[in-house]
Amino acid sequence: MNIGVDAAALGMANAVVAVTNDVNAGYWNPAGLMQLEDQQISLMHASYFANIAQYDYLAYASTIDDRSAWGISIIRFGVDDILNTTELIDSQGNIDYNRISLFSAADYGFTFSYARKLPVPGFQYGVNTKIIRRIIGKFANSWGFGFDAGIQFEKNNWQFGLMLRDITTTYNIWNIDEKEYQKIANAIPGENQELPESTEITLPKAQLGIAKKFIIRYDYSILAAANINMRFAKTNDIISTDIVSVDPALGLEFGYTNLVFIRAGAGNFQKMQQLDSTEKIGFQPNIGVGFKYKGIQIDYALTDLGNQSAALYSNIFSVKVDIGLFRR
């Protein structure tokens, strides 16, 4: 649930909390669903870690009336066809490759979103209810629940947004198959002797965003956006304390006649310790392009998972469709 969705947003380093205004706002800031004019669907696919992991996303959103909107989405991140060799050796000590089976390890996120305009002009808010499902073959599985809340405000063509993720903390309760666990408990003597913790907690996070779109000679536009991402724990972020850690994200989008888009961004600024014990700042660069025509928008992003040096790059594709345009 932390990676992000929509190639357009990922191409801008996720700096879209203030400006998100379509079906994908259910993830970035549900308040942005109030900018919908009718109904939209969105799909995204990405391959991570040299195609080992697959990341997929599907979302739908619609207006309810002129003051409210709703949306629903599902995210799956999984590694499939993992070899299960726990029964490779039979009871007589013989290796039997026919005893190898396959399993998947996958995380699912189901999100239900609702947005509404506030009586104060320019303000709108949104909330998410999240259901988390995690499965590791037949070894273990879990259910989790959480909530997000967001708000957006626009004044003098400046856009502001605040997104609070996992505001009550998100709990995942694991159910571990003890029979399957015992098959691997003694694989390495002295290790894995006790069952893992059955409770997993995701701490709250906050994202503060600001954005402005500049129109140049009618046909050209530049969207500049920035996020301040805050985690309430000590991390390797460039600003890190015992109470909160902060890292920025910056994004730019150049548009031509609302038809062609070129995007770039930088985020995930981290302090990285070198072999000589010195520190340097690493960051995650992103670039992307998009094309929009008659209610169909296709976007592509290239992202670096780690920093600007030797990490693996991922290709991300997404499609967004304005359903309302095809009913007219």
Short mmCIF file of C-alpha atoms in Angstrom, two decimals:
data_model
loop_
_atom_site.label_atom_id
_atom_site.label_comp_id
_atom_site.label_asym_id
_atom_site.label_seq_id
_atom_site.Cartn_x
_atom_site.Cartn_y
_atom_site.Cartn_z
CA MET A 1 0.00 0.00 0.00
CA ASN A 2 3.06 2.30 0.07
CA ILE A 3 4.30 1.94 -3.51
CA GLY A 4 1.67 4.06 -5.20
CA VAL A 5 -0.62 3.72 -8.22
CA ASP A 6 -1.06 5.34 -11.65
CA ALA A 7 1.94 5.82 -13.94
CA ALA A 8 1.17 9.54 -14.20
CA ALA A 9 1.58 10.02 -10.45
CA LEU A 10 4.59 7.72 -10.21
CA GLY A 11 6.31 9.65 -13.01
CA MET A 12 6.03 12.73 -10.77
CA ALA A 13 7.55 10.92 -7.77
CA ASN A 14 4.13 10.62 -6.08
CA ALA A 15 3.96 14.37 -5.44
CA VAL A 16 0.24 14.53 -6.19
CA VAL A 17 -1.55 14.79 -2.84
CA ALA A 18 -2.68 18.35 -3.59
CA VAL A 19 -3.50 17.92 -7.28
CA THR A 20 -4.96 14.40 -7.64
CA ASN A 21 -8.41 14.81 -9.21
CA ASP A 22 -9.51 11.58 -10.88
CA VAL A 23 -10.36 7.95 -10.13
CA ASN A 24 -6.85 7.41 -8.71
CA ALA A 25 -7.51 9.99 -5.99
CA GLY A 26 -8.99 7.14 -3.97
CA TYR A 27 -5.40 6.10 -3.30
CA TRP A 28 -3.56 9.44 -3.20
CA ASN A 29 -6.14 11.64 -1.48
CA PRO A 30 -9.84 10.65 -1.56
CA ALA A 31 -10.84 14.31 -1.37
CA GLY A 32 -9.77 14.58 -5.02
CA LEU A 33 -12.69 12.38 -6.10
CA MET A 34 -14.83 15.51 -5.89
CA GLN A 35 -13.20 16.71 -9.14
CA LEU A 36 -14.81 13.87 -11.09
CA GLU A 37 -17.43 14.87 -13.67
CA ASP A 38 -18.93 11.40 -14.18
CA GLN A 39 -17.48 7.88 -13.99
CA GLN A 40 -13.91 6.65 -14.52
CA ILE A 41 -11.99 3.40 -14.41
CA SER A 42 -8.25 2.92 -14.11
CA LEU A 43 -5.93 -0.04 -14.61
CA MET A 44 -2.21 -0.36 -13.96
CA HIS A 45 0.42 -3.06 -14.33
CA ALA A 46 4.05 -3.05 -13.28
CA SER A 47 6.81 -5.65 -13.02
CA TYR A 48 9.29 -5.31 -10.19
CA PHE A 49 12.66 -6.88 -9.39
CA ALA A 50 13.44 -8.08 -12.93
CA ASN A 51 9.88 -9.41 -13.43
CA ILE A 52 9.94 -11.50 -10.25
CA ALA A 53 7.07 -9.56 -8.67
CA GLN A 54 3.89 -8.37 -10.38
CA TYR A 55 1.98 -5.30 -9.25
CA ASP A 56 -1.58 -4.73 -10.49
CA TYR A 57 -4.28 -2.18 -9.73
CA LEU A 58 -7.91 -1.68 -10.75
CA ALA A 59 -10.16 1.21 -9.66
CA TYR A 60 -13.60 2.63 -10.35
CA ALA A 61 -15.07 5.95 -9.18
CA SER A 62 -18.24 7.92 -9.81
CA THR A 63 -20.03 11.04 -8.72
CA ILE A 64 -23.06 10.67 -6.43
CA ASP A 65 -24.35 14.23 -6.79
CA ASP A 66 -22.83 17.68 -7.12
CA ARG A 67 -21.48 17.52 -3.55
CA SER A 68 -20.22 13.93 -3.16
CA ALA A 69 -18.48 11.04 -4.92
CA TRP A 70 -17.32 7.50 -4.18
CA GLY A 71 -14.79 4.96 -5.41
CA ILE A 72 -13.49 1.44 -4.99
CA SER A 73 -10.12 -0.11 -5.84
CA ILE A 74 -8.08 -3.29 -5.53
CA ILE A 75 -4.30 -3.64 -5.46
CA ARG A 76 -2.33 -6.89 -5.77
CA PHE A 77 1.41 -7.23 -5.29
CA GLY A 78 2.60 -10.80 -5.59
CA VAL A 79 5.38 -13.21 -6.37
CA ASP A 80 3.99 -16.31 -8.09
CA ASP A 81 5.31 -19.78 -8.86
CA ILE A 82 7.65 -19.97 -5.88
CA LEU A 83 9.18 -23.43 -5.49
CA ASN A 84 8.09 -25.24 -2.32
CA THR A 85 10.85 -27.73 -1.55
CA THR A 86 9.78 -28.60 2.02
CA GLU A 87 8.87 -32.13 0.89
CA LEU A 88 11.71 -32.60 -1.59
CA ILE A 89 13.20 -35.42 0.51
CA ASP A 90 10.90 -38.34 1.31
CA SER A 91 10.77 -40.35 4.54
CA GLN A 92 13.53 -42.70 3.29
CA GLY A 93 15.89 -39.80 2.60
CA ASN A 94 15.52 -39.91 -1.17
CA ILE A 95 15.32 -36.77 -3.28
CA ASP A 96 12.13 -36.77 -5.31
CA TYR A 97 11.65 -33.74 -7.57
CA ASN A 98 8.03 -34.72 -8.14
CA ARG A 99 7.38 -33.63 -4.56
CA ILE A 100 8.16 -30.00 -5.41
CA SER A 101 5.08 -27.77 -5.59
CA LEU A 102 4.46 -24.12 -6.39
CA PHE A 103 2.91 -21.37 -4.28
CA SER A 104 2.34 -17.61 -4.35
CA ALA A 105 3.07 -14.90 -1.82
CA ALA A 106 0.72 -11.97 -2.41
CA ASP A 107 -0.66 -8.88 -0.73
CA TYR A 108 -4.11 -7.50 -1.58
CA GLY A 109 -5.53 -4.11 -0.69
CA PHE A 110 -9.24 -3.32 -1.05
CA THR A 111 -10.16 0.35 -0.62
CA PHE A 112 -13.60 1.98 -0.36
CA SER A 113 -13.55 5.78 -0.74
CA TYR A 114 -16.03 8.58 -0.12
CA ALA A 115 -15.57 12.30 -0.80
CA ARG A 116 -17.68 15.37 -0.10
CA LYS A 117 -17.51 19.13 -0.48
CA LEU A 118 -17.41 21.18 2.68
CA PRO A 119 -19.65 24.22 3.17
CA VAL A 120 -16.53 26.41 3.05
CA PRO A 121 -15.79 27.29 -0.61
CA GLY A 122 -12.70 25.57 -2.01
CA PHE A 123 -12.57 22.82 0.64
CA GLN A 124 -13.35 19.13 0.16
CA TYR A 125 -12.57 16.03 2.21
CA GLY A 126 -12.44 12.29 1.70
CA VAL A 127 -12.09 9.10 3.72
CA ASN A 128 -10.92 5.57 2.93
CA THR A 129 -11.76 2.25 4.53
CA LYS A 130 -9.11 -0.35 3.75
CA ILE A 131 -9.16 -4.13 3.97
CA ILE A 132 -5.77 -5.84 3.71
CA ARG A 133 -5.39 -9.51 2.77
CA ARG A 134 -1.97 -11.18 2.80
CA ILE A 135 -1.32 -14.77 1.75
CA ILE A 136 1.89 -16.82 1.81
CA GLY A 137 0.83 -20.04 0.10
CA LYS A 138 -0.71 -22.43 2.60
CA PHE A 139 1.84 -21.43 5.24
CA ALA A 140 0.18 -18.27 6.56
CA ASN A 141 -2.45 -15.64 5.81
CA SER A 142 -3.73 -12.49 7.43
CA TRP A 143 -6.54 -9.94 7.47
CA GLY A 144 -6.07 -6.27 8.26
CA PHE A 145 -8.17 -3.12 8.51
CA GLY A 146 -7.37 0.57 8.40
CA PHE A 147 -8.59 4.08 7.61
CA ASP A 148 -7.26 7.12 5.72
CA ALA A 149 -8.51 10.70 5.65
CA GLY A 150 -7.65 13.56 3.32
CA ILE A 151 -8.53 17.15 2.57
CA GLN A 152 -7.91 19.50 -0.34
CA PHE A 153 -8.16 23.27 -0.68
CA GLU A 154 -7.80 25.57 -3.69
CA LYS A 155 -7.31 29.34 -3.69
CA ASN A 156 -5.99 31.68 -6.38
CA ASN A 157 -5.03 28.67 -8.56
CA TRP A 158 -2.87 27.24 -5.78
CA GLN A 159 -3.82 23.75 -4.63
CA PHE A 160 -3.13 22.32 -1.19
CA GLY A 161 -3.68 18.82 0.17
CA LEU A 162 -3.22 16.82 3.34
CA MET A 163 -3.41 13.02 3.43
CA LEU A 164 -3.37 11.07 6.70
CA ARG A 165 -2.72 7.37 6.11
CA ASP A 166 -3.54 4.62 8.60
CA ILE A 167 -4.85 7.23 11.00
CA THR A 168 -5.90 4.67 13.63
CA THR A 169 -2.90 2.44 12.78
CA THR A 170 -3.62 -0.52 10.51
CA TYR A 171 -3.62 -3.95 12.13
CA ASN A 172 -2.91 -7.22 10.37
CA ILE A 173 -3.70 -10.42 12.27
CA TRP A 174 -1.81 -13.48 11.00
CA ASN A 175 -3.02 -17.06 10.99
CA ILE A 176 -0.04 -19.43 10.71
CA ASP A 177 -0.47 -23.07 9.73
CA GLU A 178 1.54 -24.76 12.47
CA LYS A 179 1.66 -28.11 10.65
CA GLU A 180 3.28 -26.47 7.62
CA TYR A 181 5.54 -24.40 9.85
CA GLN A 182 6.93 -27.52 11.53
CA LYS A 183 8.19 -28.73 8.15
CA ILE A 184 10.71 -25.88 8.09
CA ALA A 185 11.22 -25.30 11.81
CA ASN A 186 14.39 -27.42 11.90
CA ALA A 187 15.75 -26.58 8.46
CA ILE A 188 18.55 -24.63 10.17
CA PRO A 189 19.38 -25.97 13.68
CA GLY A 190 18.62 -23.46 16.38
CA GLU A 191 16.59 -21.13 14.14
CA ASN A 192 12.86 -20.77 13.46
CA GLN A 193 12.04 -22.55 16.69
CA GLU A 194 9.19 -20.23 17.63
CA LEU A 195 6.19 -19.09 15.63
CA PRO A 196 6.48 -15.53 14.25
CA GLU A 197 4.47 -12.70 15.78
CA SER A 198 0.80 -12.93 14.83
CA THR A 199 0.13 -9.15 14.90
CA GLU A 200 1.53 -6.64 12.42
CA ILE A 201 0.97 -2.90 12.92
CA THR A 202 1.31 -0.13 10.33
CA LEU A 203 1.95 3.24 11.95
CA PRO A 204 0.25 6.45 10.74
CA LYS A 205 1.84 8.62 8.06
CA ALA A 206 1.08 12.12 6.84
CA GLN A 207 1.61 13.78 3.46
CA LEU A 208 1.32 17.52 2.92
CA GLY A 209 1.16 18.72 -0.68
CA ILE A 210 1.15 21.92 -2.69
CA ALA A 211 0.78 22.42 -6.45
CA LYS A 212 0.16 25.02 -9.11
CA LYS A 213 -0.52 24.79 -12.84
CA PHE A 214 0.86 27.46 -15.15
CA ILE A 215 -0.69 28.02 -18.59
CA ILE A 216 1.68 29.30 -21.29
CA ARG A 217 0.19 30.71 -24.52
CA TYR A 218 -2.99 28.66 -24.15
CA ASP A 219 -1.53 25.44 -25.61
CA TYR A 220 1.22 24.69 -23.10
CA SER A 221 1.03 23.99 -19.39
CA ILE A 222 3.46 23.26 -16.57
CA LEU A 223 2.26 21.60 -13.38
CA ALA A 224 4.64 21.94 -10.45
CA ALA A 225 3.94 19.89 -7.32
CA ALA A 226 5.66 19.04 -4.06
CA ASN A 227 4.98 16.75 -1.12
CA ILE A 228 6.31 16.69 2.40
CA ASN A 229 6.10 13.05 3.53
CA MET A 230 6.11 12.44 7.27
CA ARG A 231 6.48 9.13 9.12
CA PHE A 232 6.08 9.02 12.87
CA ALA A 233 9.16 6.92 13.52
CA LYS A 234 12.92 7.37 13.23
CA THR A 235 14.13 6.38 9.74
CA ASN A 236 16.89 7.27 7.27
CA ASP A 237 14.91 10.20 5.84
CA ILE A 238 16.92 13.40 5.36
CA ILE A 239 15.17 14.87 8.42
CA SER A 240 14.92 12.24 11.14
CA THR A 241 14.00 12.54 14.81
CA ASP A 242 12.59 10.20 17.43
CA ILE A 243 9.14 11.71 16.85
CA VAL A 244 8.88 12.23 13.09
CA SER A 245 10.95 11.67 9.95
CA VAL A 246 10.50 13.84 6.86
CA ASP A 247 11.47 13.54 3.21
CA PRO A 248 10.29 15.67 0.26
CA ALA A 249 9.05 14.68 -3.18
CA LEU A 250 9.09 16.98 -6.21
CA GLY A 251 7.26 16.55 -9.50
CA LEU A 252 6.82 18.37 -12.82
CA GLU A 253 4.42 17.77 -15.68
CA PHE A 254 4.69 19.50 -19.04
CA GLY A 255 1.51 19.35 -21.14
CA TYR A 256 0.62 20.26 -24.68
CA THR A 257 -3.06 21.02 -25.46
CA ASN A 258 -4.08 18.56 -22.73
CA LEU A 259 -3.10 15.83 -25.18
CA VAL A 260 0.58 14.95 -24.61
CA PHE A 261 2.39 14.98 -21.26
CA ILE A 262 6.02 14.65 -20.18
CA ARG A 263 6.75 14.11 -16.50
CA ALA A 264 9.71 13.99 -14.13
CA GLY A 265 10.14 13.77 -10.40
CA ALA A 266 12.48 13.01 -7.53
CA GLY A 267 11.61 11.56 -4.14
CA ASN A 268 12.58 9.10 -1.42
CA PHE A 269 15.48 11.25 -0.24
CA GLN A 270 17.45 9.11 2.19
CA LYS A 271 20.69 9.31 4.16
CA MET A 272 22.94 6.49 2.97
CA GLN A 273 25.96 5.29 4.92
CA GLN A 274 29.05 4.61 2.82
CA LEU A 275 31.80 2.02 3.39
CA ASP A 276 34.07 4.74 4.79
CA SER A 277 31.38 5.62 7.38
CA THR A 278 30.49 8.88 5.66
CA GLU A 279 26.92 9.70 4.65
CA LYS A 280 25.48 10.84 1.35
CA ILE A 281 21.97 11.66 0.22
CA GLY A 282 20.32 9.21 -2.16
CA PHE A 283 17.09 9.78 -4.01
CA GLN A 284 14.69 8.05 -6.40
CA PRO A 285 14.38 9.62 -9.87
CA ASN A 286 11.30 9.10 -12.04
CA ILE A 287 10.31 10.01 -15.57
CA GLY A 288 7.16 9.42 -17.57
CA VAL A 289 5.02 10.26 -20.58
CA GLY A 290 1.28 10.29 -21.23
CA PHE A 291 -1.22 10.59 -24.03
CA LYS A 292 -4.88 11.54 -23.72
CA TYR A 293 -7.51 11.42 -26.45
CA LYS A 294 -11.31 11.34 -26.34
CA GLY A 295 -11.62 10.15 -22.76
CA ILE A 296 -8.81 7.58 -22.87
CA GLN A 297 -5.49 8.32 -21.19
CA ILE A 298 -2.45 6.04 -21.43
CA ASP A 299 0.55 6.71 -19.18
CA TYR A 300 4.01 5.23 -18.78
CA ALA A 301 6.58 5.72 -16.03
CA LEU A 302 10.14 4.55 -15.48
CA THR A 303 11.11 4.48 -11.84
CA ASP A 304 14.24 3.61 -9.90
CA LEU A 305 13.29 1.54 -6.86
CA GLY A 306 16.25 2.47 -4.71
CA ASN A 307 18.36 5.50 -5.57
CA GLN A 308 20.03 7.17 -8.49
CA SER A 309 22.84 4.62 -8.77
CA ALA A 310 22.56 0.87 -9.35
CA ALA A 311 19.02 -0.07 -8.35
CA LEU A 312 16.67 -1.91 -10.69
CA TYR A 313 14.36 0.16 -12.86
CA SER A 314 10.70 -0.70 -13.28
CA ASN A 315 8.39 -0.06 -16.23
CA ILE A 316 4.88 0.97 -15.24
CA PHE A 317 1.87 1.25 -17.53
CA SER A 318 -1.59 2.55 -16.68
CA VAL A 319 -4.82 3.31 -18.52
CA LYS A 320 -7.65 5.62 -17.45
CA VAL A 321 -11.03 5.78 -19.18
CA ASP A 322 -13.80 8.36 -18.79
CA ILE A 323 -16.85 6.12 -19.07
CA GLY A 324 -19.27 9.04 -19.27
CA LEU A 325 -17.87 10.19 -22.63
CA PHE A 326 -18.91 6.91 -24.28
CA ARG A 327 -22.54 7.27 -23.20
CA ARG A 328 -23.04 10.61 -24.90
#
